[in-house]
Amino acid sequence: MFAKIIPILRTRVGMDTFDYLVPDATYRVGDLVWIPFRNRAIIGVISEFSEKSSFALRAKSFLGSYQGVRLGPFFPHLVREIAQQTFNSEATISKAWLRDLPRRSQFSHSQTSDPRHLSFVMEKGEISIHMT
C-alpha cells in the first residue's frame, strides 16, 4: 500500500504530494509522519492511501509517526481547497500553517498509545481548531 504525503515545506505549484510505502496499517489520513526527503528527514501529512503508484519501484517507506499527532481527515481536504483558491501548492499551505512544529529527530515506527487529535470544525463560515 502507498500513501500520498504532503511534505511540510515550500514547493512549486503542482508538486503537492509524494508517494511513500506504508510500513503498517495503523496510520490514517491526516496523521503527521516523518518522511525521507532528499538527504534528511522531514515532517509530512498523509493525504490519501492508494493500492498503486506510478513511482512504486522508487518509493521509499516513511519513517514513522510524528509524536502520534493526528490532524484528521479534514485537514488534507482543507489544504487542497485553500491551495486551489490561492494558486499555491498544498505543501506550501501546510508549511505556512504548521511552520512552528518542533523539529525533534526522534520518531516512532508505530503510533503512540495516546495520540493527540486535532479536529477542524466549520461553523458559520469560520474554521475552529480543537485539540483532544
JSON list of C-alpha atoms in Angstrom, two decimals:
[
{"chain": "A", "resi": 1, "resn": "MET", "atom": "CA", "xyz": [0.00, 0.00, 0.00]},
{"chain": "A", "resi": 2, "resn": "PHE", "atom": "CA", "xyz": [1.11, 3.54, -0.75]},
{"chain": "A", "resi": 3, "resn": "ALA", "atom": "CA", "xyz": [0.40, 6.89, 0.88]},
{"chain": "A", "resi": 4, "resn": "LYS", "atom": "CA", "xyz": [0.36, 10.26, -0.81]},
{"chain": "A", "resi": 5, "resn": "ILE", "atom": "CA", "xyz": [2.08, 12.56, 1.66]},
{"chain": "A", "resi": 6, "resn": "ILE", "atom": "CA", "xyz": [2.12, 16.36, 1.71]},
{"chain": "A", "resi": 7, "resn": "PRO", "atom": "CA", "xyz": [5.61, 17.44, 2.85]},
{"chain": "A", "resi": 8, "resn": "ILE", "atom": "CA", "xyz": [5.75, 20.36, 5.28]},
{"chain": "A", "resi": 9, "resn": "LEU", "atom": "CA", "xyz": [7.94, 22.58, 3.11]},
{"chain": "A", "resi": 10, "resn": "ARG", "atom": "CA", "xyz": [7.58, 25.10, 0.32]},
{"chain": "A", "resi": 11, "resn": "THR", "atom": "CA", "xyz": [7.20, 23.59, -3.14]},
{"chain": "A", "resi": 12, "resn": "ARG", "atom": "CA", "xyz": [6.16, 24.79, -6.57]},
{"chain": "A", "resi": 13, "resn": "VAL", "atom": "CA", "xyz": [2.53, 24.61, -7.64]},
{"chain": "A", "resi": 14, "resn": "GLY", "atom": "CA", "xyz": [1.79, 21.10, -8.88]},
{"chain": "A", "resi": 15, "resn": "MET", "atom": "CA", "xyz": [4.31, 19.45, -6.54]},
{"chain": "A", "resi": 16, "resn": "ASP", "atom": "CA", "xyz": [1.74, 18.73, -3.87]},
{"chain": "A", "resi": 17, "resn": "THR", "atom": "CA", "xyz": [2.20, 15.14, -2.72]},
{"chain": "A", "resi": 18, "resn": "PHE", "atom": "CA", "xyz": [4.85, 12.44, -2.86]},
{"chain": "A", "resi": 19, "resn": "ASP", "atom": "CA", "xyz": [4.25, 8.67, -2.80]},
{"chain": "A", "resi": 20, "resn": "TYR", "atom": "CA", "xyz": [5.67, 6.58, 0.05]},
{"chain": "A", "resi": 21, "resn": "LEU", "atom": "CA", "xyz": [5.28, 2.96, 1.09]},
{"chain": "A", "resi": 22, "resn": "VAL", "atom": "CA", "xyz": [3.14, 2.49, 4.20]},
{"chain": "A", "resi": 23, "resn": "PRO", "atom": "CA", "xyz": [5.08, 0.50, 6.84]},
{"chain": "A", "resi": 24, "resn": "ASP", "atom": "CA", "xyz": [1.96, -0.81, 8.63]},
{"chain": "A", "resi": 25, "resn": "ALA", "atom": "CA", "xyz": [-1.82, -0.39, 8.73]},
{"chain": "A", "resi": 26, "resn": "THR", "atom": "CA", "xyz": [-2.02, 1.78, 11.86]},
{"chain": "A", "resi": 27, "resn": "TYR", "atom": "CA", "xyz": [-1.79, 5.09, 10.01]},
{"chain": "A", "resi": 28, "resn": "ARG", "atom": "CA", "xyz": [-4.74, 7.23, 8.90]},
{"chain": "A", "resi": 29, "resn": "VAL", "atom": "CA", "xyz": [-5.38, 10.18, 6.62]},
{"chain": "A", "resi": 30, "resn": "GLY", "atom": "CA", "xyz": [-4.31, 13.34, 8.44]},
{"chain": "A", "resi": 31, "resn": "ASP", "atom": "CA", "xyz": [-1.52, 11.74, 10.50]},
{"chain": "A", "resi": 32, "resn": "LEU", "atom": "CA", "xyz": [1.77, 13.62, 10.79]},
{"chain": "A", "resi": 33, "resn": "VAL", "atom": "CA", "xyz": [4.70, 11.39, 9.84]},
{"chain": "A", "resi": 34, "resn": "TRP", "atom": "CA", "xyz": [8.46, 11.58, 9.32]},
{"chain": "A", "resi": 35, "resn": "ILE", "atom": "CA", "xyz": [9.46, 11.07, 5.68]},
{"chain": "A", "resi": 36, "resn": "PRO", "atom": "CA", "xyz": [12.84, 10.75, 3.99]},
{"chain": "A", "resi": 37, "resn": "PHE", "atom": "CA", "xyz": [13.21, 13.70, 1.62]},
{"chain": "A", "resi": 38, "resn": "ARG", "atom": "CA", "xyz": [16.47, 14.18, -0.24]},
{"chain": "A", "resi": 39, "resn": "ASN", "atom": "CA", "xyz": [19.18, 13.74, 2.41]},
{"chain": "A", "resi": 40, "resn": "ARG", "atom": "CA", "xyz": [17.14, 14.47, 5.52]},
{"chain": "A", "resi": 41, "resn": "ALA", "atom": "CA", "xyz": [14.01, 13.52, 7.44]},
{"chain": "A", "resi": 42, "resn": "ILE", "atom": "CA", "xyz": [11.14, 16.00, 7.33]},
{"chain": "A", "resi": 43, "resn": "ILE", "atom": "CA", "xyz": [7.54, 16.06, 8.55]},
{"chain": "A", "resi": 44, "resn": "GLY", "atom": "CA", "xyz": [4.62, 15.33, 6.23]},
{"chain": "A", "resi": 45, "resn": "VAL", "atom": "CA", "xyz": [0.85, 14.81, 6.39]},
{"chain": "A", "resi": 46, "resn": "ILE", "atom": "CA", "xyz": [-0.83, 11.71, 4.97]},
{"chain": "A", "resi": 47, "resn": "SER", "atom": "CA", "xyz": [-3.24, 12.95, 2.30]},
{"chain": "A", "resi": 48, "resn": "GLU", "atom": "CA", "xyz": [-4.63, 9.66, 0.98]},
{"chain": "A", "resi": 49, "resn": "PHE", "atom": "CA", "xyz": [-3.90, 5.97, 0.51]},
{"chain": "A", "resi": 50, "resn": "SER", "atom": "CA", "xyz": [-3.75, 4.01, -2.73]},
{"chain": "A", "resi": 51, "resn": "GLU", "atom": "CA", "xyz": [-3.01, 0.48, -3.84]},
{"chain": "A", "resi": 52, "resn": "LYS", "atom": "CA", "xyz": [-0.92, 1.59, -6.83]},
{"chain": "A", "resi": 53, "resn": "SER", "atom": "CA", "xyz": [1.71, 4.22, -7.50]},
{"chain": "A", "resi": 54, "resn": "SER", "atom": "CA", "xyz": [3.43, 5.26, -10.69]},
{"chain": "A", "resi": 55, "resn": "PHE", "atom": "CA", "xyz": [6.58, 5.52, -8.54]},
{"chain": "A", "resi": 56, "resn": "ALA", "atom": "CA", "xyz": [6.23, 2.05, -6.99]},
{"chain": "A", "resi": 57, "resn": "LEU", "atom": "CA", "xyz": [9.73, 0.91, -7.94]},
{"chain": "A", "resi": 58, "resn": "ARG", "atom": "CA", "xyz": [11.36, 4.00, -6.43]},
{"chain": "A", "resi": 59, "resn": "ALA", "atom": "CA", "xyz": [9.04, 4.64, -3.45]},
{"chain": "A", "resi": 60, "resn": "LYS", "atom": "CA", "xyz": [10.63, 4.64, -0.02]},
{"chain": "A", "resi": 61, "resn": "SER", "atom": "CA", "xyz": [8.85, 3.82, 3.21]},
{"chain": "A", "resi": 62, "resn": "PHE", "atom": "CA", "xyz": [8.09, 6.69, 5.54]},
{"chain": "A", "resi": 63, "resn": "LEU", "atom": "CA", "xyz": [9.96, 6.60, 8.84]},
{"chain": "A", "resi": 64, "resn": "GLY", "atom": "CA", "xyz": [7.22, 6.74, 11.45]},
{"chain": "A", "resi": 65, "resn": "SER", "atom": "CA", "xyz": [4.76, 8.89, 13.31]},
{"chain": "A", "resi": 66, "resn": "TYR", "atom": "CA", "xyz": [5.46, 12.47, 14.36]},
{"chain": "A", "resi": 67, "resn": "GLN", "atom": "CA", "xyz": [4.73, 12.19, 18.10]},
{"chain": "A", "resi": 68, "resn": "GLY", "atom": "CA", "xyz": [1.38, 10.49, 17.40]},
{"chain": "A", "resi": 69, "resn": "VAL", "atom": "CA", "xyz": [-0.23, 13.72, 16.14]},
{"chain": "A", "resi": 70, "resn": "ARG", "atom": "CA", "xyz": [-3.36, 13.23, 14.03]},
{"chain": "A", "resi": 71, "resn": "LEU", "atom": "CA", "xyz": [-4.79, 16.26, 12.25]},
{"chain": "A", "resi": 72, "resn": "GLY", "atom": "CA", "xyz": [-7.77, 14.27, 10.99]},
{"chain": "A", "resi": 73, "resn": "PRO", "atom": "CA", "xyz": [-9.09, 13.56, 7.51]},
{"chain": "A", "resi": 74, "resn": "PHE", "atom": "CA", "xyz": [-10.48, 17.07, 7.06]},
{"chain": "A", "resi": 75, "resn": "PHE", "atom": "CA", "xyz": [-7.00, 18.67, 7.11]},
{"chain": "A", "resi": 76, "resn": "PRO", "atom": "CA", "xyz": [-5.78, 17.44, 3.67]},
{"chain": "A", "resi": 77, "resn": "HIS", "atom": "CA", "xyz": [-9.12, 18.39, 2.12]},
{"chain": "A", "resi": 78, "resn": "LEU", "atom": "CA", "xyz": [-8.95, 21.88, 3.61]},
{"chain": "A", "resi": 79, "resn": "VAL", "atom": "CA", "xyz": [-5.33, 22.32, 2.49]},
{"chain": "A", "resi": 80, "resn": "ARG", "atom": "CA", "xyz": [-6.25, 21.21, -1.05]},
{"chain": "A", "resi": 81, "resn": "GLU", "atom": "CA", "xyz": [-9.13, 23.70, -1.25]},
{"chain": "A", "resi": 82, "resn": "ILE", "atom": "CA", "xyz": [-7.05, 26.61, 0.09]},
{"chain": "A", "resi": 83, "resn": "ALA", "atom": "CA", "xyz": [-4.17, 25.76, -2.30]},
{"chain": "A", "resi": 84, "resn": "GLN", "atom": "CA", "xyz": [-6.51, 25.82, -5.28]},
{"chain": "A", "resi": 85, "resn": "GLN", "atom": "CA", "xyz": [-8.06, 29.13, -4.22]},
{"chain": "A", "resi": 86, "resn": "THR", "atom": "CA", "xyz": [-4.69, 30.83, -3.64]},
{"chain": "A", "resi": 87, "resn": "PHE", "atom": "CA", "xyz": [-2.68, 29.30, -6.52]},
{"chain": "A", "resi": 88, "resn": "ASN", "atom": "CA", "xyz": [-0.19, 27.72, -4.10]},
{"chain": "A", "resi": 89, "resn": "SER", "atom": "CA", "xyz": [0.88, 24.13, -3.57]},
{"chain": "A", "resi": 90, "resn": "GLU", "atom": "CA", "xyz": [-0.64, 22.01, -0.83]},
{"chain": "A", "resi": 91, "resn": "ALA", "atom": "CA", "xyz": [2.85, 21.67, 0.67]},
{"chain": "A", "resi": 92, "resn": "THR", "atom": "CA", "xyz": [3.32, 25.45, 0.82]},
{"chain": "A", "resi": 93, "resn": "ILE", "atom": "CA", "xyz": [-0.05, 25.95, 2.55]},
{"chain": "A", "resi": 94, "resn": "SER", "atom": "CA", "xyz": [0.79, 23.18, 5.05]},
{"chain": "A", "resi": 95, "resn": "LYS", "atom": "CA", "xyz": [4.19, 24.78, 5.72]},
{"chain": "A", "resi": 96, "resn": "ALA", "atom": "CA", "xyz": [2.52, 28.15, 6.38]},
{"chain": "A", "resi": 97, "resn": "TRP", "atom": "CA", "xyz": [0.09, 26.61, 8.89]},
{"chain": "A", "resi": 98, "resn": "LEU", "atom": "CA", "xyz": [2.45, 24.16, 10.60]},
{"chain": "A", "resi": 99, "resn": "ARG", "atom": "CA", "xyz": [5.73, 26.08, 10.45]},
{"chain": "A", "resi": 100, "resn": "ASP", "atom": "CA", "xyz": [6.35, 26.09, 14.20]},
{"chain": "A", "resi": 101, "resn": "LEU", "atom": "CA", "xyz": [6.38, 22.32, 14.71]},
{"chain": "A", "resi": 102, "resn": "PRO", "atom": "CA", "xyz": [9.38, 21.28, 16.85]},
{"chain": "A", "resi": 103, "resn": "ARG", "atom": "CA", "xyz": [11.95, 19.52, 14.65]},
{"chain": "A", "resi": 104, "resn": "ARG", "atom": "CA", "xyz": [12.84, 16.72, 17.03]},
{"chain": "A", "resi": 105, "resn": "SER", "atom": "CA", "xyz": [14.90, 13.99, 15.47]},
{"chain": "A", "resi": 106, "resn": "GLN", "atom": "CA", "xyz": [13.05, 11.26, 17.35]},
{"chain": "A", "resi": 107, "resn": "PHE", "atom": "CA", "xyz": [10.37, 9.33, 15.55]},
{"chain": "A", "resi": 108, "resn": "SER", "atom": "CA", "xyz": [8.46, 6.19, 16.34]},
{"chain": "A", "resi": 109, "resn": "HIS", "atom": "CA", "xyz": [7.76, 3.38, 13.92]},
{"chain": "A", "resi": 110, "resn": "SER", "atom": "CA", "xyz": [4.27, 2.93, 15.34]},
{"chain": "A", "resi": 111, "resn": "GLN", "atom": "CA", "xyz": [1.59, 5.15, 16.73]},
{"chain": "A", "resi": 112, "resn": "THR", "atom": "CA", "xyz": [1.78, 6.14, 20.37]},
{"chain": "A", "resi": 113, "resn": "SER", "atom": "CA", "xyz": [-0.73, 4.64, 22.76]},
{"chain": "A", "resi": 114, "resn": "ASP", "atom": "CA", "xyz": [-2.29, 8.06, 23.34]},
{"chain": "A", "resi": 115, "resn": "PRO", "atom": "CA", "xyz": [-2.24, 10.04, 20.08]},
{"chain": "A", "resi": 116, "resn": "ARG", "atom": "CA", "xyz": [-3.31, 13.67, 20.14]},
{"chain": "A", "resi": 117, "resn": "HIS", "atom": "CA", "xyz": [-6.13, 14.62, 17.82]},
{"chain": "A", "resi": 118, "resn": "LEU", "atom": "CA", "xyz": [-6.86, 17.96, 16.20]},
{"chain": "A", "resi": 119, "resn": "SER", "atom": "CA", "xyz": [-10.28, 18.47, 14.73]},
{"chain": "A", "resi": 120, "resn": "PHE", "atom": "CA", "xyz": [-11.31, 21.21, 12.33]},
{"chain": "A", "resi": 121, "resn": "VAL", "atom": "CA", "xyz": [-14.89, 22.45, 12.64]},
{"chain": "A", "resi": 122, "resn": "MET", "atom": "CA", "xyz": [-16.55, 24.88, 10.26]},
{"chain": "A", "resi": 123, "resn": "GLU", "atom": "CA", "xyz": [-19.38, 26.89, 11.79]},
{"chain": "A", "resi": 124, "resn": "LYS", "atom": "CA", "xyz": [-21.00, 29.95, 10.19]},
{"chain": "A", "resi": 125, "resn": "GLY", "atom": "CA", "xyz": [-18.15, 30.30, 7.67]},
{"chain": "A", "resi": 126, "resn": "GLU", "atom": "CA", "xyz": [-15.39, 30.20, 10.31]},
{"chain": "A", "resi": 127, "resn": "ILE", "atom": "CA", "xyz": [-12.99, 27.36, 10.97]},
{"chain": "A", "resi": 128, "resn": "SER", "atom": "CA", "xyz": [-12.07, 26.47, 14.53]},
{"chain": "A", "resi": 129, "resn": "ILE", "atom": "CA", "xyz": [-9.41, 24.00, 15.63]},
{"chain": "A", "resi": 130, "resn": "HIS", "atom": "CA", "xyz": [-9.90, 21.79, 18.69]},
{"chain": "A", "resi": 131, "resn": "MET", "atom": "CA", "xyz": [-7.28, 19.56, 20.33]},
{"chain": "A", "resi": 132, "resn": "THR", "atom": "CA", "xyz": [-8.40, 16.47, 22.25]}
]
